[in-house]
mmCIF file of C-alpha atoms in Angstrom:
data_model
loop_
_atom_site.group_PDB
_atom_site.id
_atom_site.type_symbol
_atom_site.label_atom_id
_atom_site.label_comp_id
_atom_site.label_asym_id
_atom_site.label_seq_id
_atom_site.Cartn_x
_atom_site.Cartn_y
_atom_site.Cartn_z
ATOM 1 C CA UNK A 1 -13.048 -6.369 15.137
ATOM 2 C CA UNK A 2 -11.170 -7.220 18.119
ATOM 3 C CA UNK A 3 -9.701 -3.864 19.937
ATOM 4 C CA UNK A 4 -9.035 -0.807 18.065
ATOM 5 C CA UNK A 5 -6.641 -0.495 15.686
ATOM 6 C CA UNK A 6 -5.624 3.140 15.927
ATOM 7 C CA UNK A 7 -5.570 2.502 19.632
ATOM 8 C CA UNK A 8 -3.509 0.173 19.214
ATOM 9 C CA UNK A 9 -0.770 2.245 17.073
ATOM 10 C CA UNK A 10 -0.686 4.965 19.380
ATOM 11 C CA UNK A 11 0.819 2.618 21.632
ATOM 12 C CA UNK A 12 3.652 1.598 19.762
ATOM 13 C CA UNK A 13 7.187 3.477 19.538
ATOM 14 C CA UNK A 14 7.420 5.768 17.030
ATOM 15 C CA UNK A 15 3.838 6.693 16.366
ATOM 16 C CA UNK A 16 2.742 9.484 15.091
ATOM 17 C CA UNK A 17 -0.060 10.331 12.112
ATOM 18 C CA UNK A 18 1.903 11.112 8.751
ATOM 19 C CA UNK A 19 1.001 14.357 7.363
ATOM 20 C CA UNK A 20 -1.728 16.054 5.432
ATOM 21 C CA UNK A 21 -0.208 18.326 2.948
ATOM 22 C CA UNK A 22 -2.416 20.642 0.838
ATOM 23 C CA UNK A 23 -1.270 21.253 -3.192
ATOM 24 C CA UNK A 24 -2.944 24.316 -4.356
ATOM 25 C CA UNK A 25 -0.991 24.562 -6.939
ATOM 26 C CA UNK A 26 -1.531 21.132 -8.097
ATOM 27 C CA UNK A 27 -5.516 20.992 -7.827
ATOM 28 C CA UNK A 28 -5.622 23.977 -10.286
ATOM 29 C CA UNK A 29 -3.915 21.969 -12.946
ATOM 30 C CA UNK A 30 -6.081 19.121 -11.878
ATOM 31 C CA UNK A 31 -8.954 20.497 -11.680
ATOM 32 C CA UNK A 32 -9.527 19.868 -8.205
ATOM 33 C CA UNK A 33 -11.653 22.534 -5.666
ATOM 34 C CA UNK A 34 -9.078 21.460 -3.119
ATOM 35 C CA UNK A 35 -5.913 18.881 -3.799
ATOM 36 C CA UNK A 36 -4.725 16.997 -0.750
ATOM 37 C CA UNK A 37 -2.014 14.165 -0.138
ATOM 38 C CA UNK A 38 -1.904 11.888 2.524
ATOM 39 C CA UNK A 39 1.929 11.341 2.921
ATOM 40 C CA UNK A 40 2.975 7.823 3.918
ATOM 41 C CA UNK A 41 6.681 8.449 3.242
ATOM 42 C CA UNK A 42 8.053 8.475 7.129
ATOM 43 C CA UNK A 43 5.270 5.511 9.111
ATOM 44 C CA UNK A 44 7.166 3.984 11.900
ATOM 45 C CA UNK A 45 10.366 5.274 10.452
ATOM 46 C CA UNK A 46 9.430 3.550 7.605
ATOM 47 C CA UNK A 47 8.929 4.864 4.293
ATOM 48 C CA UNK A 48 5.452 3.453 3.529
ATOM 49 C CA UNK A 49 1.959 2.790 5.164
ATOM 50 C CA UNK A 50 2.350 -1.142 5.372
ATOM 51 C CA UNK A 51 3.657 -1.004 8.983
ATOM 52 C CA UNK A 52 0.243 -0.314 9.687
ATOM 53 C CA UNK A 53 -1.437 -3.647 8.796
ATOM 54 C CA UNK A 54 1.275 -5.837 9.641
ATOM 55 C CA UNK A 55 1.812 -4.609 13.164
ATOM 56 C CA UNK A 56 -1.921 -4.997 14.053
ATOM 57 C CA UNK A 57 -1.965 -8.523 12.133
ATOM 58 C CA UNK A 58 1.313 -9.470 14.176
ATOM 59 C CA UNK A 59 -0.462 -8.318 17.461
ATOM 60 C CA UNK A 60 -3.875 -10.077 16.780
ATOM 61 C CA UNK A 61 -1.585 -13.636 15.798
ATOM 62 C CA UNK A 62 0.087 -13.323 19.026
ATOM 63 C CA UNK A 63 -2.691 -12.758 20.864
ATOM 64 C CA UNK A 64 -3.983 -15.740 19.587
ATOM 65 C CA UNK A 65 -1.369 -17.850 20.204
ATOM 66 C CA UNK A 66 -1.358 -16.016 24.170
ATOM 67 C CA UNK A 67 2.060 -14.835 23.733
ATOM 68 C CA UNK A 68 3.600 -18.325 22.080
ATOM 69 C CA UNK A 69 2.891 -19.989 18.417
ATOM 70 C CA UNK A 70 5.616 -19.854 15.779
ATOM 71 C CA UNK A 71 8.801 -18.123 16.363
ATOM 72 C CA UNK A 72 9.290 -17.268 12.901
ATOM 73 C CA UNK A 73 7.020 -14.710 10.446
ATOM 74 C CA UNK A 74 6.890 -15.636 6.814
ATOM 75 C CA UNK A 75 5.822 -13.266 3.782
ATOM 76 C CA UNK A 76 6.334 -12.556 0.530
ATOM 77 C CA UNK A 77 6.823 -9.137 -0.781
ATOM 78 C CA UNK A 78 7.811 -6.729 -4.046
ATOM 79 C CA UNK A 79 9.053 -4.319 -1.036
ATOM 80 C CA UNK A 80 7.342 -2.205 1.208
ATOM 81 C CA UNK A 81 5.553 -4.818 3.194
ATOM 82 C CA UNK A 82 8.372 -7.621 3.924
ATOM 83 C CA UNK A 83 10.445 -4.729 5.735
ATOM 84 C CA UNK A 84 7.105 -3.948 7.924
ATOM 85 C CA UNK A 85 7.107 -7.332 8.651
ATOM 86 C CA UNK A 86 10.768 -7.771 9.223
ATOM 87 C CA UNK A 87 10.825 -4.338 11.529
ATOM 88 C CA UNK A 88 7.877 -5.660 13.672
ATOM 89 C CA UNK A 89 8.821 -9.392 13.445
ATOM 90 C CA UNK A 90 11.524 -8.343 15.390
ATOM 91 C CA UNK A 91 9.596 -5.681 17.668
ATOM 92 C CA UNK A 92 7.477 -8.679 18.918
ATOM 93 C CA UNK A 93 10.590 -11.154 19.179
ATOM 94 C CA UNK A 94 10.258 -13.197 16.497
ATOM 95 C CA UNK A 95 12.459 -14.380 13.254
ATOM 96 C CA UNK A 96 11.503 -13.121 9.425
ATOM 97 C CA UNK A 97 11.830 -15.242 6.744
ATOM 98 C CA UNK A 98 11.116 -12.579 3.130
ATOM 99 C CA UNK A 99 10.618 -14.357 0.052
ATOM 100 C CA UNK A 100 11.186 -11.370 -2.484
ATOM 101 C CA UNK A 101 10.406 -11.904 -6.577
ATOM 102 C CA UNK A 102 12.512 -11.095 -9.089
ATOM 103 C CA UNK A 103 12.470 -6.724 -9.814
ATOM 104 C CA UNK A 104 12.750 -5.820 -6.614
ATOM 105 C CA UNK A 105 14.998 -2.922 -5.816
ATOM 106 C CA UNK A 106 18.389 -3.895 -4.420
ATOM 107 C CA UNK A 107 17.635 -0.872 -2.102
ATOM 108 C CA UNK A 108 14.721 -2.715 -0.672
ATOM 109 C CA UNK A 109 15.850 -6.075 -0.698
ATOM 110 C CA UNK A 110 18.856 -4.441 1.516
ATOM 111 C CA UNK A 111 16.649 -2.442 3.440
ATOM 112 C CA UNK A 112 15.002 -5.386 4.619
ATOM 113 C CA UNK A 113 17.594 -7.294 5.236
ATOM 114 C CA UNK A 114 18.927 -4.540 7.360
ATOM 115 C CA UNK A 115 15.529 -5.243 9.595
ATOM 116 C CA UNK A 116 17.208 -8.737 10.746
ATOM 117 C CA UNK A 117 15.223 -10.912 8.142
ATOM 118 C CA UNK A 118 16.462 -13.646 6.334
ATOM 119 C CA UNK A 119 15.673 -12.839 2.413
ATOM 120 C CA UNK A 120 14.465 -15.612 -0.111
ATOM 121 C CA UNK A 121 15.281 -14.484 -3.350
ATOM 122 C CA UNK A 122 12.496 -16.250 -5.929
ATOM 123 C CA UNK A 123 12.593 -16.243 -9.368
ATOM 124 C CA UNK A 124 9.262 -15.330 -11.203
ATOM 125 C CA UNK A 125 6.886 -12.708 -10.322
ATOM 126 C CA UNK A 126 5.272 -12.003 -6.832
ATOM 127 C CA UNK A 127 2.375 -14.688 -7.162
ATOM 128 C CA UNK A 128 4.965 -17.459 -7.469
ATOM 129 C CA UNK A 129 6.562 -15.455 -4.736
ATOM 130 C CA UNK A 130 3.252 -15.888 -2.498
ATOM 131 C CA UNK A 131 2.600 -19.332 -3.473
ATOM 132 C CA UNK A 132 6.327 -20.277 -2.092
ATOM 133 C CA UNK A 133 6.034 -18.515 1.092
ATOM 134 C CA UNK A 134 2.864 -19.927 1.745
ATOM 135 C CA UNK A 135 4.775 -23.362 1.416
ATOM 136 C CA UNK A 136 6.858 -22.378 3.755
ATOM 137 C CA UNK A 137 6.224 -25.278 6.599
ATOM 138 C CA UNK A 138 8.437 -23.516 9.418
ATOM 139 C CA UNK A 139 6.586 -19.733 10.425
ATOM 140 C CA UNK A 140 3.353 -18.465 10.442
ATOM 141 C CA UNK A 141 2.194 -16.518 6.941
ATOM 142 C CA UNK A 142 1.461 -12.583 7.532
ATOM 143 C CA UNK A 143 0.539 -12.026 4.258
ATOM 144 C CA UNK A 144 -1.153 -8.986 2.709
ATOM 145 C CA UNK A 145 -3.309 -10.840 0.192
ATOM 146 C CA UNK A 146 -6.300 -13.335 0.484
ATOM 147 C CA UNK A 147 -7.208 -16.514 -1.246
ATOM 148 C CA UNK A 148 -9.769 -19.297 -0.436
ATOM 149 C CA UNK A 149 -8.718 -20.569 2.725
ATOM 150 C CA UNK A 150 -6.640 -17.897 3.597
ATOM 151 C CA UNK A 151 -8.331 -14.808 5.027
ATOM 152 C CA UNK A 152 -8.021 -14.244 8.619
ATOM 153 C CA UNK A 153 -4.310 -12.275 8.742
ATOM 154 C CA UNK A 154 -5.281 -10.759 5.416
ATOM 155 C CA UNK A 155 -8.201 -9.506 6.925
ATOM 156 C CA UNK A 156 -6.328 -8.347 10.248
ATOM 157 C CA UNK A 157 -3.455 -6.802 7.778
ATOM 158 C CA UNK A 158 -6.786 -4.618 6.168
ATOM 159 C CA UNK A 159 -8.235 -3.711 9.532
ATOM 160 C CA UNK A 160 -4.270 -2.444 10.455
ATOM 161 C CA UNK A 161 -4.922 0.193 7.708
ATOM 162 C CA UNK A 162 -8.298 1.234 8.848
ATOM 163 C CA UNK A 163 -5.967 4.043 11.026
ATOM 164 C CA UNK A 164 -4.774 5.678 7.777
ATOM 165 C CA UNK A 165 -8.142 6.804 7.096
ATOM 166 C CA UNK A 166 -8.759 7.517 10.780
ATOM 167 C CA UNK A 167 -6.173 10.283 10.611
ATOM 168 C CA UNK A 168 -7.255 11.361 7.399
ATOM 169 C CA UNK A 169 -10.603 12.016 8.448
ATOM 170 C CA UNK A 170 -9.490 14.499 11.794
ATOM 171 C CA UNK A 171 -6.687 16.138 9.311
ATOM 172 C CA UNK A 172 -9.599 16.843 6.598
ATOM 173 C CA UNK A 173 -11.357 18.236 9.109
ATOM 174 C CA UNK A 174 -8.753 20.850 11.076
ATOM 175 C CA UNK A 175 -8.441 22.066 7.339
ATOM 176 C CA UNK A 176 -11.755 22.874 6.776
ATOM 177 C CA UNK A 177 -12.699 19.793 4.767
ATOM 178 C CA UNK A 178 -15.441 16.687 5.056
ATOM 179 C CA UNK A 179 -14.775 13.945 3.405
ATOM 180 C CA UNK A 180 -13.084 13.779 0.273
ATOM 181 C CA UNK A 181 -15.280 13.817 -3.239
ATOM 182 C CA UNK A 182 -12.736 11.452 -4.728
ATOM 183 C CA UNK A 183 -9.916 9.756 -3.067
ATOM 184 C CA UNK A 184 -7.539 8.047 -5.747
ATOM 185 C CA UNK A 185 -5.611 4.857 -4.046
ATOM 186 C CA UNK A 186 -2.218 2.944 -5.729
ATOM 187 C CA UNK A 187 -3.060 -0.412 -5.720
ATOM 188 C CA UNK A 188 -1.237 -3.248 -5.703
ATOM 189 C CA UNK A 189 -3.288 -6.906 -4.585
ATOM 190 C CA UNK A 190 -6.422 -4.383 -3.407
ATOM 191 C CA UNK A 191 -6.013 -4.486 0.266
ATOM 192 C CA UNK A 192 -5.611 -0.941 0.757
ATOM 193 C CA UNK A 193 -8.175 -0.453 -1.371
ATOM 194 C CA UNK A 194 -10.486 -2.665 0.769
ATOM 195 C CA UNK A 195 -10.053 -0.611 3.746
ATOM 196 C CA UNK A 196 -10.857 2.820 1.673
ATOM 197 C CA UNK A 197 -14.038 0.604 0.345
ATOM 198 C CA UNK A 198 -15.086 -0.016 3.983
ATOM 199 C CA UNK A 199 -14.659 3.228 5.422
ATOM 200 C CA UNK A 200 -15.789 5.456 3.022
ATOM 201 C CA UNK A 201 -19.502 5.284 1.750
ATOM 202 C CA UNK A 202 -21.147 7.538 -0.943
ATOM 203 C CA UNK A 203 -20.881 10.327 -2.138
ATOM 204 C CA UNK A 204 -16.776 9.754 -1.738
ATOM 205 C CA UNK A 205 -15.934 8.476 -4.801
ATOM 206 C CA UNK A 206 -13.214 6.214 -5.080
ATOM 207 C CA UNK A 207 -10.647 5.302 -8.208
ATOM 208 C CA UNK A 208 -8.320 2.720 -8.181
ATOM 209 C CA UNK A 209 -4.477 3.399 -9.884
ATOM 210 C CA UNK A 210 -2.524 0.223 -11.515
ATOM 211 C CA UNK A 211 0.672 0.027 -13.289
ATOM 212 C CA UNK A 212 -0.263 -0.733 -17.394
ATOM 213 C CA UNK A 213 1.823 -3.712 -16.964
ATOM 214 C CA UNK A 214 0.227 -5.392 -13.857
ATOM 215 C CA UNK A 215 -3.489 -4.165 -13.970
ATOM 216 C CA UNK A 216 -5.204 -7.030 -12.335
ATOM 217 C CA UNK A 217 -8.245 -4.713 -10.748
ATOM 218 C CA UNK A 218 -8.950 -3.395 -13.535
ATOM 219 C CA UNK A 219 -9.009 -6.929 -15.779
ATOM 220 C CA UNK A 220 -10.729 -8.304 -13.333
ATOM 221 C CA UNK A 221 -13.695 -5.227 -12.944
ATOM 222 C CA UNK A 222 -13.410 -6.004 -16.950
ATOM 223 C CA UNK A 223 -14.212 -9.151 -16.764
ATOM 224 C CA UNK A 224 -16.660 -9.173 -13.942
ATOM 225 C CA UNK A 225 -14.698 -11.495 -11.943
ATOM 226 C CA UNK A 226 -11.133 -12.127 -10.374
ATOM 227 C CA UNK A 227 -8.624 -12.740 -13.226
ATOM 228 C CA UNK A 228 -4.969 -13.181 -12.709
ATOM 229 C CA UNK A 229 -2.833 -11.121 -15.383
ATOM 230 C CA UNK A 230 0.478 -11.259 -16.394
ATOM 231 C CA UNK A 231 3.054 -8.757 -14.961
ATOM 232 C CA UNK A 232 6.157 -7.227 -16.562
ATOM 233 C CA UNK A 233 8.610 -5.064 -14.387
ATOM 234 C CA UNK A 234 8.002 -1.166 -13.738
ATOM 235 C CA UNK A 235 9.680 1.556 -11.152
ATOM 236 C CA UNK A 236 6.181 0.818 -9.428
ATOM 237 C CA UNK A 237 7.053 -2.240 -7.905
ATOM 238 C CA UNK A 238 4.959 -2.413 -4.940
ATOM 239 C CA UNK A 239 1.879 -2.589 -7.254
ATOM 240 C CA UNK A 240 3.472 -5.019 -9.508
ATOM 241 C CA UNK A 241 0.549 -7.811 -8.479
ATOM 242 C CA UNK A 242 -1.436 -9.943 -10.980
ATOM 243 C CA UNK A 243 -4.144 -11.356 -8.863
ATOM 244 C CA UNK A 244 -6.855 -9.132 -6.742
ATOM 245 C CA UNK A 245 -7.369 -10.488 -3.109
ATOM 246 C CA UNK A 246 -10.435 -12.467 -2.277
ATOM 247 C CA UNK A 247 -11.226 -10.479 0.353
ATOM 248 C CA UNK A 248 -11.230 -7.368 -2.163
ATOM 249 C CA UNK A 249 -13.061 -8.338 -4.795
ATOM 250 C CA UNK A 250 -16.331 -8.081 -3.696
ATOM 251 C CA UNK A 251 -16.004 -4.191 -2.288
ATOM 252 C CA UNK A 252 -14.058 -3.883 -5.459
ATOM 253 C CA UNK A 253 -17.000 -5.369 -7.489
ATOM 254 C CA UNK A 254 -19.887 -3.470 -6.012
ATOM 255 C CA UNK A 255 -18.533 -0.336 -4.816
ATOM 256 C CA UNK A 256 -15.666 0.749 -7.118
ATOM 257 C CA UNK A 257 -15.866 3.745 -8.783
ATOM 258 C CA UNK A 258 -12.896 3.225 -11.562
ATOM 259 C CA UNK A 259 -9.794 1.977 -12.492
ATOM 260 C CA UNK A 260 -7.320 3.756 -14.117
ATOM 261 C CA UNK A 261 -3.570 2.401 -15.256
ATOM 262 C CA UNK A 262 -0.076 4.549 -15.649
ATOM 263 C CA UNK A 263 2.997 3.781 -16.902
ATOM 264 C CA UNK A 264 6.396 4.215 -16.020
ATOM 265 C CA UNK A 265 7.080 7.638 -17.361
ATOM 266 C CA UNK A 266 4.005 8.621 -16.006
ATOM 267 C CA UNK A 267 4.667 7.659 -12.206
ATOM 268 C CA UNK A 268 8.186 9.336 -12.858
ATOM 269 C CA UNK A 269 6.966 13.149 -14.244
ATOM 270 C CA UNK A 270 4.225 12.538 -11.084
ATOM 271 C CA UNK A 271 6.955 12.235 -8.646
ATOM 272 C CA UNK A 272 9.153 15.327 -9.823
ATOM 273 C CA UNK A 273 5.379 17.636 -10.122
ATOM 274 C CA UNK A 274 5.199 16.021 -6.207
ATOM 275 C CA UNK A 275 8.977 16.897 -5.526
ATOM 276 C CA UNK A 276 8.620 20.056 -6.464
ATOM 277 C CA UNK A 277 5.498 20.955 -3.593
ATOM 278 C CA UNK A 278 7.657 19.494 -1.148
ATOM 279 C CA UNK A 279 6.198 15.735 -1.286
ATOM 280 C CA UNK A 280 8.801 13.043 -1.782
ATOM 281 C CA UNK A 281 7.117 10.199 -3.276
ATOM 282 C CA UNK A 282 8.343 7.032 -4.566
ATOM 283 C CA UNK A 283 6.890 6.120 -7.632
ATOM 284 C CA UNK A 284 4.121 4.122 -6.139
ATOM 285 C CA UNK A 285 2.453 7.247 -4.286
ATOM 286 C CA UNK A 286 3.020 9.462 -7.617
ATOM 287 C CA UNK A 287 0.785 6.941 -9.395
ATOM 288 C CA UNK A 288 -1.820 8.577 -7.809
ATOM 289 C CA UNK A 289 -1.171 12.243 -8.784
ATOM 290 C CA UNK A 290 -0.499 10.761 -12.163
ATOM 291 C CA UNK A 291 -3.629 9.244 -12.961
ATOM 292 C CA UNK A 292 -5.847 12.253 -11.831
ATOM 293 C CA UNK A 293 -5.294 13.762 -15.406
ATOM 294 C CA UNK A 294 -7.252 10.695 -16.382
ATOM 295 C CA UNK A 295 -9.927 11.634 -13.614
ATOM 296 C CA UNK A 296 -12.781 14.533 -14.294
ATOM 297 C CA UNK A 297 -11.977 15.665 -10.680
ATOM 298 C CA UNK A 298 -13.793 17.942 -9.130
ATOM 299 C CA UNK A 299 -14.715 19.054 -5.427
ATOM 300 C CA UNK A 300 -12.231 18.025 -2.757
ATOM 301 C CA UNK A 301 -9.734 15.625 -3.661
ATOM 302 C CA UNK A 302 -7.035 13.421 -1.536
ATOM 303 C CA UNK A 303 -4.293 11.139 -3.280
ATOM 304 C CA UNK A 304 -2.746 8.360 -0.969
ATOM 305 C CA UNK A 305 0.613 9.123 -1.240
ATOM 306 C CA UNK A 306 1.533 5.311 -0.216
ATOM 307 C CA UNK A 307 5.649 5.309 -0.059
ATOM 308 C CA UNK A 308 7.980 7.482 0.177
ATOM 309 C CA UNK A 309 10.972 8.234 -2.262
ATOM 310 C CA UNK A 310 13.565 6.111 0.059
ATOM 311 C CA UNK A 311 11.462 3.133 -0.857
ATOM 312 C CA UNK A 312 12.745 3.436 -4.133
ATOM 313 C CA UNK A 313 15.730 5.511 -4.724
ATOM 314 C CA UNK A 314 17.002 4.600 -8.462
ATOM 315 C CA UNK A 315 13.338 5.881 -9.567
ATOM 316 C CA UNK A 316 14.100 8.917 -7.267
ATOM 317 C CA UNK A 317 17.381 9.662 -9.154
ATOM 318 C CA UNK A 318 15.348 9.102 -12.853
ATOM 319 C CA UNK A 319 12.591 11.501 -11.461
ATOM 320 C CA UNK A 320 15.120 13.779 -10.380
ATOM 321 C CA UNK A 321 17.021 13.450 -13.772
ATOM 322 C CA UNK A 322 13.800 14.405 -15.657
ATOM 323 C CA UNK A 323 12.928 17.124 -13.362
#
């Protein structure tokens, strides 16, 4: 690694760590010693932890390019991670160009669009989405997923998140906590779940969370190798992905404790329980409360709360409706 990512962040506008908020209430249900959620709902302004890789992948491309290369960004995105990449597109004076799949939120399609980028709309899921950005013969890709012969800025976009867990590990520790016995991550392509693979050795355990219509961890942990799946649409659409990273797959392989999958309803009951200790999380975040049910957790336990409830707003006003 070249420079320090959480260095780094501190230097930007707007930094600060997101919060640590402990859920008593919630770990008795759960069955947790002690319930904690890492709260990703306000990064940057932002309501999600992507800003964090795609800032530090941003900065490491224009250092390579010493301050020149292509004046235009390119991604793909199902919503949290085309607006980073708009907002700091922008902060480092270049163009975005989003290509966005169909099921996206009009919210975030507008939201990043609101960021100065030019939106693509593409019909078909958010491979096809990928696989058309990457076409793209104008920008430079910053895209959160790997595939043979693309792995550099994927792997930048995974060291970006590396400060998450940074934070995580000094807030554990003004509360009285080590590290966590099981951390539970929402995962989407398995680049967040990367950088919890590479920070956190044994005895943390660590449990992936998929949407039951786009579980392409766990078929692929299934199948003992990387399988694309088919995706249908669900509130959870930042983890609406059918094919793992490269760069993923083999922490994901050998390190992975499990995989668990959630529906709809499920994300939406998750983010009312949330709602009602004072977390707003989009439906993406609540996947994690709602698979611990699944979990036999025990010990200390953190959930990575990874949006916030603006990054999704019609599943706020279902969750809401329920509650």
């Amino acid at each position: 690694m070249t420079g320090d990512p959480a260095a780094f962040h501190r230097t930007l506008p707007g930094y600060a760590p997101t919060r640590l908020a402990e859920l008593p209430a919630l770990a008795r249900r759960g069955r947790a010693a002690r319930l904690f959620a890492k709260d990703e709902s306000n990064r940057f302004g932002l309501p999600a932890f992507k800003a964090l890789g795609a800032s530090w992948a941003m900065h490491r491309a224009v250092q390579r390019h010493g301050g020149g290369g292509p004046t235009t960004i390119v991604t793909a995105t199902d919503g949290n991670h085309g607006r980073a990449v708009a907002r700091f597109a922008r902060e480092f004076g270049r163009r975005a160009r989003v290509y966005v799949p169909a099921g996206v939120p009009a919210a975030a399609v507008a939201a990043i669009r609101a960021e100065g980028a030019e939106v693509v709309a593409v019909g078909g899921d958010y491979d096809r989405a990928v696989r058309t950005a990457a076409a793209d013969p104008d920008g430079l890709l910053v895209q959160d997923t790997a595939w043979d012969g693309y792995e550099e800025i994927p792997g930048w976009i995974v060291e970006g998140y590396s400060t998450l867990f940074t934070e995580l590990d000094e807030q554990l520790a003004a509360a009285g906590a080590g590290p966590p016995d099981l951390l539970v991550v929402p995962t989407g392509v398995g680049s967040l779940l990367q950088a919890a693979l590479t920070h956190y050795g044994r005895p943390t355990r660590i449990v992936s969370v998929e949407p039951d219509t786009a579980a392409c961890v766990k078929a692929s942990v299934e199948a003992g190798r990387p399988v694309t799946v088919s995706t249908d649409a669900t509130i959870m659409a930042g983890l609406n992905c059918g094919t793992v990273s490269t760069l993923a797959w083999p922490l994901i392989r050998d390190r992975l404790d499990g995989c668990v999958t959630v529906s709809d309803a499920q994300a939406r009951a998750a983010m009312a329980d949330l709602a009602a200790e004072g977390v707003a999380a989009g439906p993406c975040g609540a996947a994690a409360l709602a698979a611990l049910a699944q979990l036999p957790a025990k010990g200390d336990v953190v959930l990575l709360i990874t949006e916030g409830a603006a990054a999704n707003p019609v599943a706020l006003d279902r969750a809401q409706d329920r509650a």
